[in-house]
PDB file of C-alpha atoms in Angstrom:
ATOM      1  CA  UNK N1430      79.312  63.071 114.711  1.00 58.00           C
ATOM      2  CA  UNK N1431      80.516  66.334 115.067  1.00 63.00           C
ATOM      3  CA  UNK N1432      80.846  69.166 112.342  1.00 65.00           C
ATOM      4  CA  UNK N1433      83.100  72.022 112.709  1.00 67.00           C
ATOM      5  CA  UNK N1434      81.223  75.122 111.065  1.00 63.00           C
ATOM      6  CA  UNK N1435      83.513  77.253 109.913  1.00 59.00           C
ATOM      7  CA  UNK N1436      82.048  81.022 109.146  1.00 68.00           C
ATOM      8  CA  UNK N1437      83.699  83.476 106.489  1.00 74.00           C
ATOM      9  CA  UNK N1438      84.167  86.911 107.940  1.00 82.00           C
ATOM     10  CA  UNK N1439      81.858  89.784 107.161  1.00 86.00           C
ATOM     11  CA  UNK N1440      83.532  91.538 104.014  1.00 86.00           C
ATOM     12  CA  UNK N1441      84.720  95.182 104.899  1.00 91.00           C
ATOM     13  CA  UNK N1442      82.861  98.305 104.550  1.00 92.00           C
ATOM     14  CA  UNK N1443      85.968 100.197 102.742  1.00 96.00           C
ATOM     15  CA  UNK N1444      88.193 100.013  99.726  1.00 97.00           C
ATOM     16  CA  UNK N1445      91.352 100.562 102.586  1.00 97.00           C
ATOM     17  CA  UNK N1446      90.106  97.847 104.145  1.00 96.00           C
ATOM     18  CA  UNK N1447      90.007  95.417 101.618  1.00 96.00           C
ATOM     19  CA  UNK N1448      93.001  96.149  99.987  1.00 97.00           C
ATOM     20  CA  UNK N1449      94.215  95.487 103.740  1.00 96.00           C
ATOM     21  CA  UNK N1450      92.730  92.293 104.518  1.00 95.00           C
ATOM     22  CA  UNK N1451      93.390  90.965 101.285  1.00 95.00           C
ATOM     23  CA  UNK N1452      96.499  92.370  99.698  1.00 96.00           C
ATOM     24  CA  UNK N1453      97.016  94.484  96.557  1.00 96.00           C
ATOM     25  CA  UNK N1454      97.607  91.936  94.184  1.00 95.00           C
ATOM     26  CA  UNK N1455      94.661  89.412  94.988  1.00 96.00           C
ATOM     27  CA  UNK N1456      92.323  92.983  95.504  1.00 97.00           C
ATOM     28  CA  UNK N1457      93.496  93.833  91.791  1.00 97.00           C
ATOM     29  CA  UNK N1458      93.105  90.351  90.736  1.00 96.00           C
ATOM     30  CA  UNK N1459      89.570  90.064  92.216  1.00 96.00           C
ATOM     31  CA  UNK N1460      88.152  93.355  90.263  1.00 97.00           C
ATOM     32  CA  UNK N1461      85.921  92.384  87.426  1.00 97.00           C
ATOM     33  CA  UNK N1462      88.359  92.411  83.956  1.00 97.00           C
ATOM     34  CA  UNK N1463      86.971  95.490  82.839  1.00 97.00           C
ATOM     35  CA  UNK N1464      88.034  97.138  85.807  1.00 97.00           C
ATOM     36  CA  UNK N1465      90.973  95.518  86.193  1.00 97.00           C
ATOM     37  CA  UNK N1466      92.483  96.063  82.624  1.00 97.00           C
ATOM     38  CA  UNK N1467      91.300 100.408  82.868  1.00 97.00           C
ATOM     39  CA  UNK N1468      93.536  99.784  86.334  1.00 97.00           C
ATOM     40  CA  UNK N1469      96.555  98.522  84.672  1.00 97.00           C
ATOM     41  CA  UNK N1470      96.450 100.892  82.223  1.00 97.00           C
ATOM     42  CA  UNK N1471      96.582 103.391  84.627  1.00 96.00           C
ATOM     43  CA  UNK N1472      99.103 102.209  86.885  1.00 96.00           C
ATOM     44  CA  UNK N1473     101.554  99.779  84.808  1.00 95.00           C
ATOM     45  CA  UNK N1474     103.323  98.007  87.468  1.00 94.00           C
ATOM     46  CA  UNK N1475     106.692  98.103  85.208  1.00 96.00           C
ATOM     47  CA  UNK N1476     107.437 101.472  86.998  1.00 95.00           C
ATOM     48  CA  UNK N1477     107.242  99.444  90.186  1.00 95.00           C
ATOM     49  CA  UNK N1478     109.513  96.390  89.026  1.00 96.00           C
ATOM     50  CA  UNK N1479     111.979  99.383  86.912  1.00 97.00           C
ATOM     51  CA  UNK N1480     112.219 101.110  90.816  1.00 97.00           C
ATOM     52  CA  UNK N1481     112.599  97.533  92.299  1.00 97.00           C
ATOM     53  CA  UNK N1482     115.604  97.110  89.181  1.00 98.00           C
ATOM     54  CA  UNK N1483     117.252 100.556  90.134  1.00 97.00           C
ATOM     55  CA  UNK N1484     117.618  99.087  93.641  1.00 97.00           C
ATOM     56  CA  UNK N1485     118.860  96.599  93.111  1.00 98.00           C
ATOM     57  CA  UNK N1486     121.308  97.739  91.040  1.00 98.00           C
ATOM     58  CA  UNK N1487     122.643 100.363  93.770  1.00 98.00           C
ATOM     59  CA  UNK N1488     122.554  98.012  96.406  1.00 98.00           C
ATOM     60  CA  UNK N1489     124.621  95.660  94.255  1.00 98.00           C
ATOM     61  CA  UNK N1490     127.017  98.133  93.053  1.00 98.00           C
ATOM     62  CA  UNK N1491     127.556  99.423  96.807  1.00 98.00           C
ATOM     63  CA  UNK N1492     128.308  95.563  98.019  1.00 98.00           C
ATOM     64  CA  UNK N1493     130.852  95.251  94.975  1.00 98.00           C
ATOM     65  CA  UNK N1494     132.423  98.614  96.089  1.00 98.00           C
ATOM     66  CA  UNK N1495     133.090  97.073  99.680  1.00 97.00           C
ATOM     67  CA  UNK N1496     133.987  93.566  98.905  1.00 98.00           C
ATOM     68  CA  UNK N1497     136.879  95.679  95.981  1.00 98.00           C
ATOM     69  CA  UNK N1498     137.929  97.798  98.939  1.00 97.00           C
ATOM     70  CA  UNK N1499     138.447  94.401 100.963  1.00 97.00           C
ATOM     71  CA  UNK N1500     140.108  92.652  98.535  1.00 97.00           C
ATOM     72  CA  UNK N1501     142.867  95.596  98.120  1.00 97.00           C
ATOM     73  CA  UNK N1502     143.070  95.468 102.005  1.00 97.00           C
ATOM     74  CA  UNK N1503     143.626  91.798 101.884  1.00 97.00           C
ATOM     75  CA  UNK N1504     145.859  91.625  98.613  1.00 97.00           C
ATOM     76  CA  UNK N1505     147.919  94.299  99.920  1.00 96.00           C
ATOM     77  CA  UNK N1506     148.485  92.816 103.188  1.00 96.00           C
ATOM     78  CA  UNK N1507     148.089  96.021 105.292  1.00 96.00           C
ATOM     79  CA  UNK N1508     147.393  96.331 109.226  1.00 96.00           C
ATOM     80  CA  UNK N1509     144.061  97.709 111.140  1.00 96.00           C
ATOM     81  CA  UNK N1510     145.943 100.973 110.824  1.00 96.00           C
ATOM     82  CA  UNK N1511     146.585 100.813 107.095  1.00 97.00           C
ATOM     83  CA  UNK N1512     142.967  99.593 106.718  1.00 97.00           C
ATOM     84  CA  UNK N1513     141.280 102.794 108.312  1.00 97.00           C
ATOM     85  CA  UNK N1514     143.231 104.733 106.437  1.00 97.00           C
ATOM     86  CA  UNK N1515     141.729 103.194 103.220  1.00 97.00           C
ATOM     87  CA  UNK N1516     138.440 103.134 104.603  1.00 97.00           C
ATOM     88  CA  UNK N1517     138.629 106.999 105.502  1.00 97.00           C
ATOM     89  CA  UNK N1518     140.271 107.334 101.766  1.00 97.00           C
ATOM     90  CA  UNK N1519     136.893 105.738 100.039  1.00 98.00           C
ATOM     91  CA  UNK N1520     134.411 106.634 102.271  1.00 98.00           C
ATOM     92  CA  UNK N1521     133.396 109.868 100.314  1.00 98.00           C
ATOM     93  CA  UNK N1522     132.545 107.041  97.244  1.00 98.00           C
ATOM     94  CA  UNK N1523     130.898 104.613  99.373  1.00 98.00           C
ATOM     95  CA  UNK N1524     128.717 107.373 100.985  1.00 98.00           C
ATOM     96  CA  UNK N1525     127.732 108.537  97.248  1.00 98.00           C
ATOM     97  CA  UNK N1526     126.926 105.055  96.442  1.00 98.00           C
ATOM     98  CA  UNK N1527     124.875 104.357  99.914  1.00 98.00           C
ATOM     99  CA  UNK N1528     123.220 107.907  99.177  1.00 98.00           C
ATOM    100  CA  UNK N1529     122.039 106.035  95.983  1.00 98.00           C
ATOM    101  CA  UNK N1530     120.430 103.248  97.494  1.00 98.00           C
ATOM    102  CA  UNK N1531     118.662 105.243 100.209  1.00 98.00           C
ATOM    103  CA  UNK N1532     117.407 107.141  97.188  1.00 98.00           C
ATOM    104  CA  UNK N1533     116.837 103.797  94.894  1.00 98.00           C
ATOM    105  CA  UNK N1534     114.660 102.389  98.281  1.00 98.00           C
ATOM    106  CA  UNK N1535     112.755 105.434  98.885  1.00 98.00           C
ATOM    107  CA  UNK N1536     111.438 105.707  94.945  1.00 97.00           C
ATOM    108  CA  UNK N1537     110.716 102.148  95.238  1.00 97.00           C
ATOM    109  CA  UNK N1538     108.562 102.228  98.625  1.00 97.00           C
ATOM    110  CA  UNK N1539     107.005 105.288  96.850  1.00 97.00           C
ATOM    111  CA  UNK N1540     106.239 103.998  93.548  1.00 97.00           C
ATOM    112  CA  UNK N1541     104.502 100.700  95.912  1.00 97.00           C
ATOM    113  CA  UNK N1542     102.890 103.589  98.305  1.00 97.00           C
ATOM    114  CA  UNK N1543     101.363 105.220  94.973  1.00 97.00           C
ATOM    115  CA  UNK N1544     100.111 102.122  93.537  1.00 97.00           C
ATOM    116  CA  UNK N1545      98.295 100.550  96.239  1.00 97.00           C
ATOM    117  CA  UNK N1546      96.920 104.127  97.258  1.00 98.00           C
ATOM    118  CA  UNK N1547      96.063 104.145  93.340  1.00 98.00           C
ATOM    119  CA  UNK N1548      94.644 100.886  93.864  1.00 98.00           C
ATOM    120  CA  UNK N1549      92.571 101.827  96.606  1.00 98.00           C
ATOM    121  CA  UNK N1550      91.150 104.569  95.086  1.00 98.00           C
ATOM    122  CA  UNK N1551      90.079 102.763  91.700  1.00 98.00           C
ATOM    123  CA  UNK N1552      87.888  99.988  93.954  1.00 98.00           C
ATOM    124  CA  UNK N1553      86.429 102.834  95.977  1.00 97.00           C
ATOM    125  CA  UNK N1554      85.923 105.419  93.325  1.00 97.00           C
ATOM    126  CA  UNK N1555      84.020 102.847  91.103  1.00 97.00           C
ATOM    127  CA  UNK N1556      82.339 101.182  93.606  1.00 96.00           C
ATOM    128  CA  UNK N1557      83.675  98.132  93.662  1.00 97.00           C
ATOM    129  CA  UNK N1558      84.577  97.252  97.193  1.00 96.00           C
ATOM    130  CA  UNK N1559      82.177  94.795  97.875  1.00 95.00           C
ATOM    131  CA  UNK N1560      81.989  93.471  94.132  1.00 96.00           C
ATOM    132  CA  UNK N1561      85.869  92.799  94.752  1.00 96.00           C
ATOM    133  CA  UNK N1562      85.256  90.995  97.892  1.00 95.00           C
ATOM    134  CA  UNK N1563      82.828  88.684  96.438  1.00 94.00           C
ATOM    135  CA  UNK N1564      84.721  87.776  94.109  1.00 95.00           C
ATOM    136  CA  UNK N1565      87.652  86.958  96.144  1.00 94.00           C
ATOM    137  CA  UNK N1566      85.746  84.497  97.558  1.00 91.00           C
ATOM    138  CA  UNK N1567      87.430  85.222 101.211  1.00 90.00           C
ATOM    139  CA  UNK N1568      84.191  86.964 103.144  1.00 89.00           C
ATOM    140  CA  UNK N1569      80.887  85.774 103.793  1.00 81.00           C
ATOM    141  CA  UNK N1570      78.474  88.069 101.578  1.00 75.00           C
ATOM    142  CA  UNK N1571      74.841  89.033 102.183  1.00 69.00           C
ATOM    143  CA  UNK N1572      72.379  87.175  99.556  1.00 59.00           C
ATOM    144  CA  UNK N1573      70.985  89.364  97.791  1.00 55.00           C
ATOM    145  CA  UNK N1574      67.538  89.474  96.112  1.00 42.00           C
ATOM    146  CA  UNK N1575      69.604  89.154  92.502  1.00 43.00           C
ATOM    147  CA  UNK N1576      71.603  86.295  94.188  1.00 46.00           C
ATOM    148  CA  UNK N1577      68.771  84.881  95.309  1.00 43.00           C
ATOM    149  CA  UNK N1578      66.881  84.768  91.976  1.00 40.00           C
ATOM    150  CA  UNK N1579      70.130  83.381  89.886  1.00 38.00           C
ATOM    151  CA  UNK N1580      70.179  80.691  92.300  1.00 42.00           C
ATOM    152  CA  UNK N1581      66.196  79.738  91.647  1.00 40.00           C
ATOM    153  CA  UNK N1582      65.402  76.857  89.024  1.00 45.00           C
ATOM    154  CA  UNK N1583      65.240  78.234  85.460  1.00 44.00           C
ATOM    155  CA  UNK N1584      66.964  81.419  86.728  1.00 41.00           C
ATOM    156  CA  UNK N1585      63.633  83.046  88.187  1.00 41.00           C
ATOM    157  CA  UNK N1586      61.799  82.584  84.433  1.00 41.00           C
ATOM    158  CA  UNK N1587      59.000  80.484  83.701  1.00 42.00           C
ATOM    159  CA  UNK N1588      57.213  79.710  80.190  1.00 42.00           C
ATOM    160  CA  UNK N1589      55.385  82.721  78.698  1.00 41.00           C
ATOM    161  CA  UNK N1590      56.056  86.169  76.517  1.00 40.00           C
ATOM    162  CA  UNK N1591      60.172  85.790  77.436  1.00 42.00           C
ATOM    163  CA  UNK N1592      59.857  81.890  75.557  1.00 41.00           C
ATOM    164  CA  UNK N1593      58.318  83.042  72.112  1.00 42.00           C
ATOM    165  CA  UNK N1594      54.465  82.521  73.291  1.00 42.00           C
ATOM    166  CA  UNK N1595      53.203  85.285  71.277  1.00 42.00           C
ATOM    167  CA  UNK N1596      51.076  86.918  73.875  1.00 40.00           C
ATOM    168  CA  UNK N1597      50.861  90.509  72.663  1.00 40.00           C
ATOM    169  CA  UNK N1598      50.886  92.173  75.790  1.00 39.00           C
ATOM    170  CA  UNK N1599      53.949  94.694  76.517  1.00 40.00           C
ATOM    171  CA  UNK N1600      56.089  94.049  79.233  1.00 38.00           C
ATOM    172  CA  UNK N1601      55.508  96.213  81.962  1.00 38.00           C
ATOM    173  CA  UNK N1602      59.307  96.577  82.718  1.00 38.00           C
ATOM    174  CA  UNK N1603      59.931  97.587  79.449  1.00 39.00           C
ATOM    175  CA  UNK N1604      61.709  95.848  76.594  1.00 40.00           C
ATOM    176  CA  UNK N1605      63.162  92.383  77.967  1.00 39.00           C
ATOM    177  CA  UNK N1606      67.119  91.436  77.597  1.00 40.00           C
ATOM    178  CA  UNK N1607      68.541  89.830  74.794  1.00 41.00           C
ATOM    179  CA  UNK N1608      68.336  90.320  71.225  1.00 40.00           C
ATOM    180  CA  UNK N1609      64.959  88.901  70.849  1.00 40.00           C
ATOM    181  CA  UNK N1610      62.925  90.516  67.744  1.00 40.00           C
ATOM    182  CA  UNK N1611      58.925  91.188  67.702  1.00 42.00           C
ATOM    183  CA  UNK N1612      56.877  88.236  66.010  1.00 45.00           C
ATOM    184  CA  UNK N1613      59.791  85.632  66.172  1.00 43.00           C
ATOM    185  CA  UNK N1614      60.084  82.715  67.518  1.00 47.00           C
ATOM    186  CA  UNK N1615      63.080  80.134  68.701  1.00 42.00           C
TER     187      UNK N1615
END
């Protein structure tokens, strides 16, 4: 029998990278909560839809010019002659509102530009490019001495000081997680 191994690729060495590979939204979606909500806060992605609104708006108010200017053409019954004419009457409006779109589009490619360079800059500036691809579950990731102990039986601990056995020796790493209190037990 034969078994196809399939290999995950090695996660990148950059925040650019990532954000790349994996796209902005599963990148942002992949940062630890924390992260992710101080991100959002940041960089609402409302000013991205609003931009996205605005041209839509234009574009839509441009294609209802033309189809109006048409319709006259059409109604009125006039010739390719007549219809220039027309044309070369309106084009100084239709130019205003194809001015606005070009303007609607580039806000709205900036506003996207901004966000994922924002975006970029939050997983690299924090130190979270690897974290983020872990968690996106798309590379194959190094194990880790910490890895490798969560994945041990009884999560690397074994009976002792940690379980409430009294032993009144310190802890040579200092005090031990938790909320444990001297001299109790559990």
């Amino acid at each position: 029998m034969d078994f196809e191994i399939h290999e995950q690729p090695q996660p990148p060495s950059t925040a650019r990278e990532l954000v790349d590979q994996l796209g902005m939204e599963a990148a942002r979606e992949a940062m630890p909560p924390a992260a992710q909500q101080a991100f959002d806060q940041a960089n609402p992605w409302r000013r991205i839809e609003r931009a996205h609104e605005r041209l839509t708006d234009a574009a839509e108010e441009l294609n209802a010019f033309d189809q109006d200017v048409a319709q006259a053409i059409t109604d009125r019954g006039y010739g390719p002659h007549e219809a220039q004419a027309v044309y070369n009457a309106t084009a100084p409006d239709r130019q205003e509102l194809a001015l606005g779109v070009q303007n609607a589009q580039r806000t709205a490619t900036e506003r996207l530009d901004t966000y994922r360079e924002n975006l970029i800059g939050h997983i690299q500036n924090n130190g979270l490019t690897q974290t983020v691809a872990a968690r996106s579950g798309q590379y194959s990731m190094p194990m880790t001495t910490a890895g490798a102990a969560s994945l041990s039986p009884g999560n690397g601990r074994s009976g002792g000081r940690d379980q409430g056995g009294g032993s009144s020796r310190r802890n040579p790493l200092g005090h031990s997680s938790g909320n444990r209190r001297r001299g109790r037990t559990s």
